[in-house]
Short mmCIF file of C-alpha atoms and ligand atoms in Angstrom, two decimals:
data_model
loop_
_atom_site.label_atom_id
_atom_site.label_comp_id
_atom_site.label_asym_id
_atom_site.label_seq_id
_atom_site.Cartn_x
_atom_site.Cartn_y
_atom_site.Cartn_z
CA MET Y 170 -49.39 25.42 4.70
CA ASN Y 171 -49.25 25.30 8.49
CA PRO Y 172 -46.99 22.59 9.92
CA SER Y 173 -48.82 19.77 11.67
CA ARG Y 174 -49.46 20.22 15.37
CA TYR Y 175 -49.33 17.60 18.12
CA PHE Y 176 -52.24 16.96 20.49
CA ALA Y 177 -52.53 14.53 23.41
CA LEU Y 178 -55.75 12.57 23.93
CA ILE Y 179 -55.99 10.66 27.22
CA PRO Y 180 -58.74 8.04 27.60
CA ALA Y 181 -59.60 8.03 31.33
CA ALA Y 182 -63.16 6.68 31.43
CA GLY Y 183 -62.46 3.17 32.73
CA ILE Y 184 -63.32 1.81 36.15
CA GLY Y 185 -60.16 -0.13 36.95
CA ALA Y 186 -61.95 -3.38 37.76
CA ARG Y 187 -58.77 -5.47 37.86
CA LEU Y 188 -57.06 -3.10 40.27
CA GLY Y 189 -60.17 -3.07 42.47
CA ALA Y 190 -59.40 0.12 44.43
CA ASP Y 191 -61.99 2.32 46.20
CA VAL Y 192 -61.79 4.86 43.35
CA PRO Y 193 -61.44 4.33 39.58
CA LYS Y 194 -57.74 3.53 39.13
CA GLN Y 195 -56.93 6.71 37.17
CA TYR Y 196 -57.72 8.62 40.38
CA MET Y 197 -55.82 6.36 42.73
CA PRO Y 198 -53.14 8.35 44.61
CA LEU Y 199 -49.59 7.45 43.55
CA ALA Y 200 -46.59 9.21 45.05
CA GLY Y 201 -48.89 11.92 46.41
CA GLN Y 202 -51.01 12.62 43.33
CA PRO Y 203 -53.82 10.93 41.41
CA MET Y 204 -52.44 8.65 38.67
CA LEU Y 205 -54.08 10.80 35.99
CA ALA Y 206 -52.50 13.99 37.36
CA HIS Y 207 -49.02 12.58 36.64
CA VAL Y 208 -49.97 11.95 33.00
CA LEU Y 209 -51.64 15.33 32.50
CA THR Y 210 -48.69 17.15 34.08
CA THR Y 211 -46.18 15.38 31.82
CA PHE Y 212 -48.08 16.30 28.64
CA ALA Y 213 -48.98 19.83 29.80
CA ALA Y 214 -45.29 20.53 30.45
CA ALA Y 215 -44.22 19.36 26.98
CA SER Y 216 -43.94 22.46 24.78
CA VAL Y 217 -44.25 20.39 21.60
CA ILE Y 218 -47.83 19.47 22.61
CA SER Y 219 -50.34 22.15 21.51
CA HIS Y 220 -53.12 21.02 23.83
CA VAL Y 221 -54.18 18.08 25.99
CA PHE Y 222 -57.65 16.50 25.94
CA VAL Y 223 -58.76 14.04 28.60
CA VAL Y 224 -61.85 11.87 28.06
CA VAL Y 225 -63.75 10.95 31.24
CA SER Y 226 -67.13 9.33 31.76
CA ALA Y 227 -70.27 11.48 31.73
CA ASP Y 228 -70.81 10.91 35.46
CA ASP Y 229 -67.16 11.35 36.54
CA GLY Y 230 -67.11 12.78 40.05
CA TYR Y 231 -63.35 13.23 40.47
CA ILE Y 232 -61.93 15.25 37.58
CA GLY Y 233 -63.27 18.60 38.83
CA GLU Y 234 -61.33 18.32 42.06
CA LEU Y 235 -58.20 17.15 40.26
CA MET Y 236 -58.27 20.14 37.90
CA ALA Y 237 -59.08 22.61 40.68
CA ALA Y 238 -56.02 21.41 42.60
CA ALA Y 239 -53.72 21.81 39.56
CA PRO Y 240 -53.44 25.44 38.40
CA HIS Y 241 -50.56 24.46 36.08
CA LEU Y 242 -53.06 22.48 33.97
CA GLN Y 243 -55.41 25.43 33.40
CA GLY Y 244 -55.48 26.44 29.76
CA ARG Y 245 -53.39 23.40 28.76
CA VAL Y 246 -55.92 20.64 29.46
CA SER Y 247 -59.58 20.35 28.38
CA VAL Y 248 -61.94 17.78 29.90
CA LEU Y 249 -64.37 15.94 27.61
CA PHE Y 250 -67.23 14.11 29.36
CA ASP Y 251 -67.60 11.74 26.43
CA GLY Y 252 -66.33 8.39 27.72
CA GLY Y 253 -67.83 5.25 26.17
CA PRO Y 254 -68.25 1.63 27.24
CA SER Y 255 -64.84 0.59 25.81
CA ARG Y 256 -61.47 2.27 25.47
CA ARG Y 257 -61.93 2.39 21.69
CA GLU Y 258 -65.27 4.19 22.05
CA SER Y 259 -63.84 6.65 24.58
CA VAL Y 260 -61.05 7.55 22.14
CA LEU Y 261 -63.43 7.72 19.17
CA ASN Y 262 -65.90 9.94 21.07
CA GLY Y 263 -63.04 12.21 22.08
CA LEU Y 264 -61.81 12.50 18.49
CA GLN Y 265 -65.31 13.41 17.32
CA ALA Y 266 -65.71 16.00 20.07
CA ILE Y 267 -62.53 17.88 19.08
CA ARG Y 268 -63.26 17.79 15.34
CA PRO Y 269 -63.62 21.62 15.07
CA LEU Y 270 -60.33 22.21 16.89
CA VAL Y 271 -57.85 20.06 14.99
CA GLY Y 272 -56.69 19.67 11.40
CA ASP Y 273 -56.84 16.44 9.41
CA ASP Y 274 -53.05 16.17 9.36
CA ASP Y 275 -52.44 17.11 12.99
CA TRP Y 276 -50.90 14.32 15.03
CA MET Y 277 -52.85 12.76 17.91
CA LEU Y 278 -50.86 11.12 20.71
CA VAL Y 279 -53.29 8.75 22.44
CA HIS Y 280 -52.04 7.74 25.89
CA ASP Y 281 -53.54 5.58 28.65
CA ALA Y 282 -54.26 7.36 31.92
CA ALA Y 283 -53.02 4.12 33.48
CA ARG Y 284 -49.40 4.66 32.32
CA PRO Y 285 -48.19 7.35 34.74
CA GLY Y 286 -44.53 6.54 34.14
CA LEU Y 287 -44.39 8.34 30.79
CA THR Y 288 -41.65 10.98 30.58
CA ALA Y 289 -40.94 14.06 28.47
CA GLY Y 290 -38.01 12.15 26.97
CA LEU Y 291 -40.23 9.33 25.72
CA ILE Y 292 -42.69 11.81 24.16
CA GLU Y 293 -39.81 13.56 22.38
CA HIS Y 294 -38.32 10.27 21.20
CA LEU Y 295 -41.67 9.15 19.74
CA ILE Y 296 -42.29 12.46 17.98
CA GLU Y 297 -38.75 12.77 16.62
CA THR Y 298 -38.95 9.26 15.18
CA LEU Y 299 -42.40 9.60 13.62
CA GLN Y 300 -42.78 13.24 12.58
CA ASP Y 301 -42.14 12.45 8.89
CA ASP Y 302 -43.67 8.98 8.92
CA PRO Y 303 -46.44 8.29 6.40
CA VAL Y 304 -48.37 6.05 8.83
CA GLY Y 305 -47.44 6.82 12.45
CA GLY Y 306 -46.69 4.36 15.21
CA LEU Y 307 -46.40 3.58 18.88
CA LEU Y 308 -44.08 3.06 21.79
CA ALA Y 309 -43.47 -0.63 22.42
CA LEU Y 310 -40.96 -2.90 24.14
CA PRO Y 311 -39.21 -5.88 22.58
CA VAL Y 312 -40.25 -9.01 24.48
CA VAL Y 313 -37.36 -10.42 26.53
CA ASP Y 314 -38.92 -13.45 28.22
CA THR Y 315 -39.28 -16.84 26.60
CA LEU Y 316 -42.95 -17.19 25.70
CA LYS Y 317 -45.12 -20.27 26.20
CA ARG Y 318 -48.57 -20.94 24.79
CA SER Y 319 -50.67 -22.97 27.27
CA ASP Y 320 -53.47 -25.44 26.89
CA ARG Y 321 -56.58 -25.24 29.11
CA ASN Y 322 -54.80 -27.02 31.97
CA ALA Y 323 -51.89 -24.60 32.13
CA ARG Y 324 -49.57 -27.11 30.44
CA VAL Y 325 -47.21 -25.89 27.77
CA GLU Y 326 -48.52 -26.53 24.32
CA GLN Y 327 -45.76 -24.69 22.54
CA THR Y 328 -42.82 -22.34 22.96
CA VAL Y 329 -43.49 -19.24 20.89
CA GLU Y 330 -40.63 -17.70 18.93
CA ARG Y 331 -40.04 -14.35 20.63
CA THR Y 332 -37.81 -12.78 17.98
CA ALA Y 333 -39.77 -9.94 16.39
CA LEU Y 334 -42.37 -9.80 19.18
CA TRP Y 335 -43.03 -6.49 20.92
CA ALA Y 336 -45.37 -5.50 23.75
CA ALA Y 337 -47.43 -2.45 22.75
CA GLN Y 338 -47.43 0.64 24.96
CA THR Y 339 -48.77 4.15 24.50
CA PRO Y 340 -48.60 6.93 23.33
CA GLN Y 341 -49.79 5.74 19.94
CA MET Y 342 -49.36 8.51 17.41
CA PHE Y 343 -51.41 8.86 14.22
CA ARG Y 344 -52.71 11.74 12.14
CA TYR Y 345 -56.22 12.88 13.10
CA SER Y 346 -58.15 11.90 9.97
CA LEU Y 347 -56.46 8.51 9.59
CA LEU Y 348 -57.10 7.65 13.24
CA LEU Y 349 -60.73 8.76 13.10
CA ARG Y 350 -61.31 6.66 9.99
CA ALA Y 351 -59.52 3.62 11.42
CA LEU Y 352 -61.36 3.66 14.77
CA THR Y 353 -64.72 4.23 13.09
CA LEU Y 354 -64.26 1.13 10.95
CA ALA Y 355 -62.65 -1.14 13.55
CA GLU Y 356 -64.88 -2.65 16.19
CA ALA Y 357 -62.96 -5.08 18.32
CA VAL Y 358 -59.51 -3.54 18.66
CA THR Y 359 -57.68 -2.90 21.92
CA ASP Y 360 -55.39 -0.14 20.66
CA GLU Y 361 -55.19 2.51 17.95
CA ALA Y 362 -52.46 0.66 16.05
CA GLY Y 363 -54.75 -2.37 15.78
CA ALA Y 364 -57.36 -0.22 14.05
CA VAL Y 365 -54.79 1.29 11.67
CA GLU Y 366 -53.49 -2.21 10.86
CA LEU Y 367 -56.98 -3.20 9.74
CA LEU Y 368 -56.65 -0.55 7.02
CA GLY Y 369 -53.68 -2.53 5.70
CA LEU Y 370 -51.09 -0.09 7.05
CA GLN Y 371 -48.02 -0.91 9.14
CA PRO Y 372 -47.50 1.33 12.19
CA ARG Y 373 -43.87 1.83 13.21
CA LEU Y 374 -42.63 0.38 16.50
CA VAL Y 375 -40.55 2.82 18.56
CA GLU Y 376 -38.71 1.51 21.60
CA GLY Y 377 -40.36 2.65 24.85
CA SER Y 378 -39.37 1.99 28.46
CA PRO Y 379 -40.31 -0.46 31.23
CA ARG Y 380 -41.26 2.51 33.41
CA ASN Y 381 -44.11 3.23 30.99
CA PHE Y 382 -45.93 0.02 31.94
CA LYS Y 383 -49.70 -0.05 32.44
CA VAL Y 384 -50.83 -0.12 36.06
CA THR Y 385 -53.37 -2.96 35.95
CA LEU Y 386 -53.21 -5.23 39.01
CA PRO Y 387 -52.82 -4.41 42.73
CA HIS Y 388 -49.17 -5.50 42.76
CA ASP Y 389 -48.35 -2.91 40.07
CA VAL Y 390 -48.94 -0.03 42.45
CA ALA Y 391 -45.67 -0.29 44.40
CA LEU Y 392 -43.61 -0.49 41.19
CA ALA Y 393 -45.38 2.56 39.72
CA GLU Y 394 -44.66 4.56 42.87
CA MET Y 395 -41.02 3.54 42.74
CA PHE Y 396 -40.64 4.87 39.18
CA LEU Y 397 -42.59 8.06 39.98
CA LYS Y 398 -40.45 8.86 43.01
CA GLU Y 399 -37.32 8.27 40.94
CA LYS Y 400 -38.50 10.88 38.42
CA SER Y 401 -38.95 13.72 40.92
N1 CTP D 668 -60.62 3.45 29.30
C1 CTP D 668 -61.57 4.38 28.82
N2 CTP D 668 -62.86 4.00 28.61
C2 CTP D 668 -63.25 2.74 28.87
C3 CTP D 668 -62.32 1.78 29.33
C4 CTP D 668 -60.99 2.17 29.52
O1 CTP D 668 -61.22 5.54 28.61
N3 CTP D 668 -64.53 2.42 28.70
C5 CTP D 668 -59.24 3.90 29.57
C6 CTP D 668 -58.81 3.65 31.01
O2 CTP D 668 -59.31 4.69 31.87
C7 CTP D 668 -57.31 3.59 30.89
C8 CTP D 668 -57.07 3.06 29.48
O3 CTP D 668 -58.33 3.16 28.80
O4 CTP D 668 -56.72 4.86 31.00
C9 CTP D 668 -56.55 1.62 29.50
O5 CTP D 668 -57.55 0.75 29.98
P1 CTP D 668 -57.38 -0.26 31.19
O6 CTP D 668 -55.99 -0.26 31.71
O7 CTP D 668 -58.02 -1.55 30.80
O8 CTP D 668 -58.26 0.48 32.34
P2 CTP D 668 -59.66 0.03 32.91
O9 CTP D 668 -60.56 -0.40 31.81
O10 CTP D 668 -60.13 1.13 33.80
O11 CTP D 668 -59.25 -1.22 33.84
P3 CTP D 668 -59.95 -2.67 33.89
O12 CTP D 668 -59.88 -3.21 32.48
O13 CTP D 668 -59.14 -3.45 34.87
O14 CTP D 668 -61.38 -2.43 34.35
MG1 MG D 669 -60.08 -2.14 30.60
#
């Protein structure tokens, strides 16, 4: 039997409404390159990853230029114009599109285009921890702040016990057939782990890094650039 392979699947079909830039946020320049180029370069350079798939929207007008300007991605990255109206649907469409190319037991590492701070070390750490896991799992960070639940008037209703709480990141790593089944059945989930949990399984939490945060709001841009400049 062939050993399982590792594939990256990058959903990049959003519009970045909360960031509100002139271009969809995955194409926003950060430290001299589009946000998505940082992510694709990190995965393409990781020898453990067999191939990288990026899911963009059917009318994406930016990916062609990005790929043309990045010869190091040729042959390592395939573009799928299969984005859907939600992140879940973009990932699901991507999984269906690559069906002939991957095995049921191959691992899929699903990673947000909006987390450009991912490093080779974090990919290795995730894979080393999960390669023999029966379920799979995700990078996540233990919550350090004291948490408050508010009422409608922004008054504290309750302090929430933070022990055992983690903030989910990506990559989220599950075997192809399990992930396809989970995302097909789940409708209102915001990450892959959420879909797998609905099958009654318990994904493993693997400690990530603050630098792998999701660029979401305008004030995140300066912090992302700081981390990206530190890397090079
Ligand atoms: N994504 C996607 N397809 C969608 C929506 C989101 O592939 N229909 C991707 C985004 O491109 C991003 C990742 O999912 O890489 C995480 O989503 P998020 O940070 O919410 O990005 P956006 O949806 O683009 O941002 P916003 O919610 O502010 O509009
Ligand atoms: Mg979104």
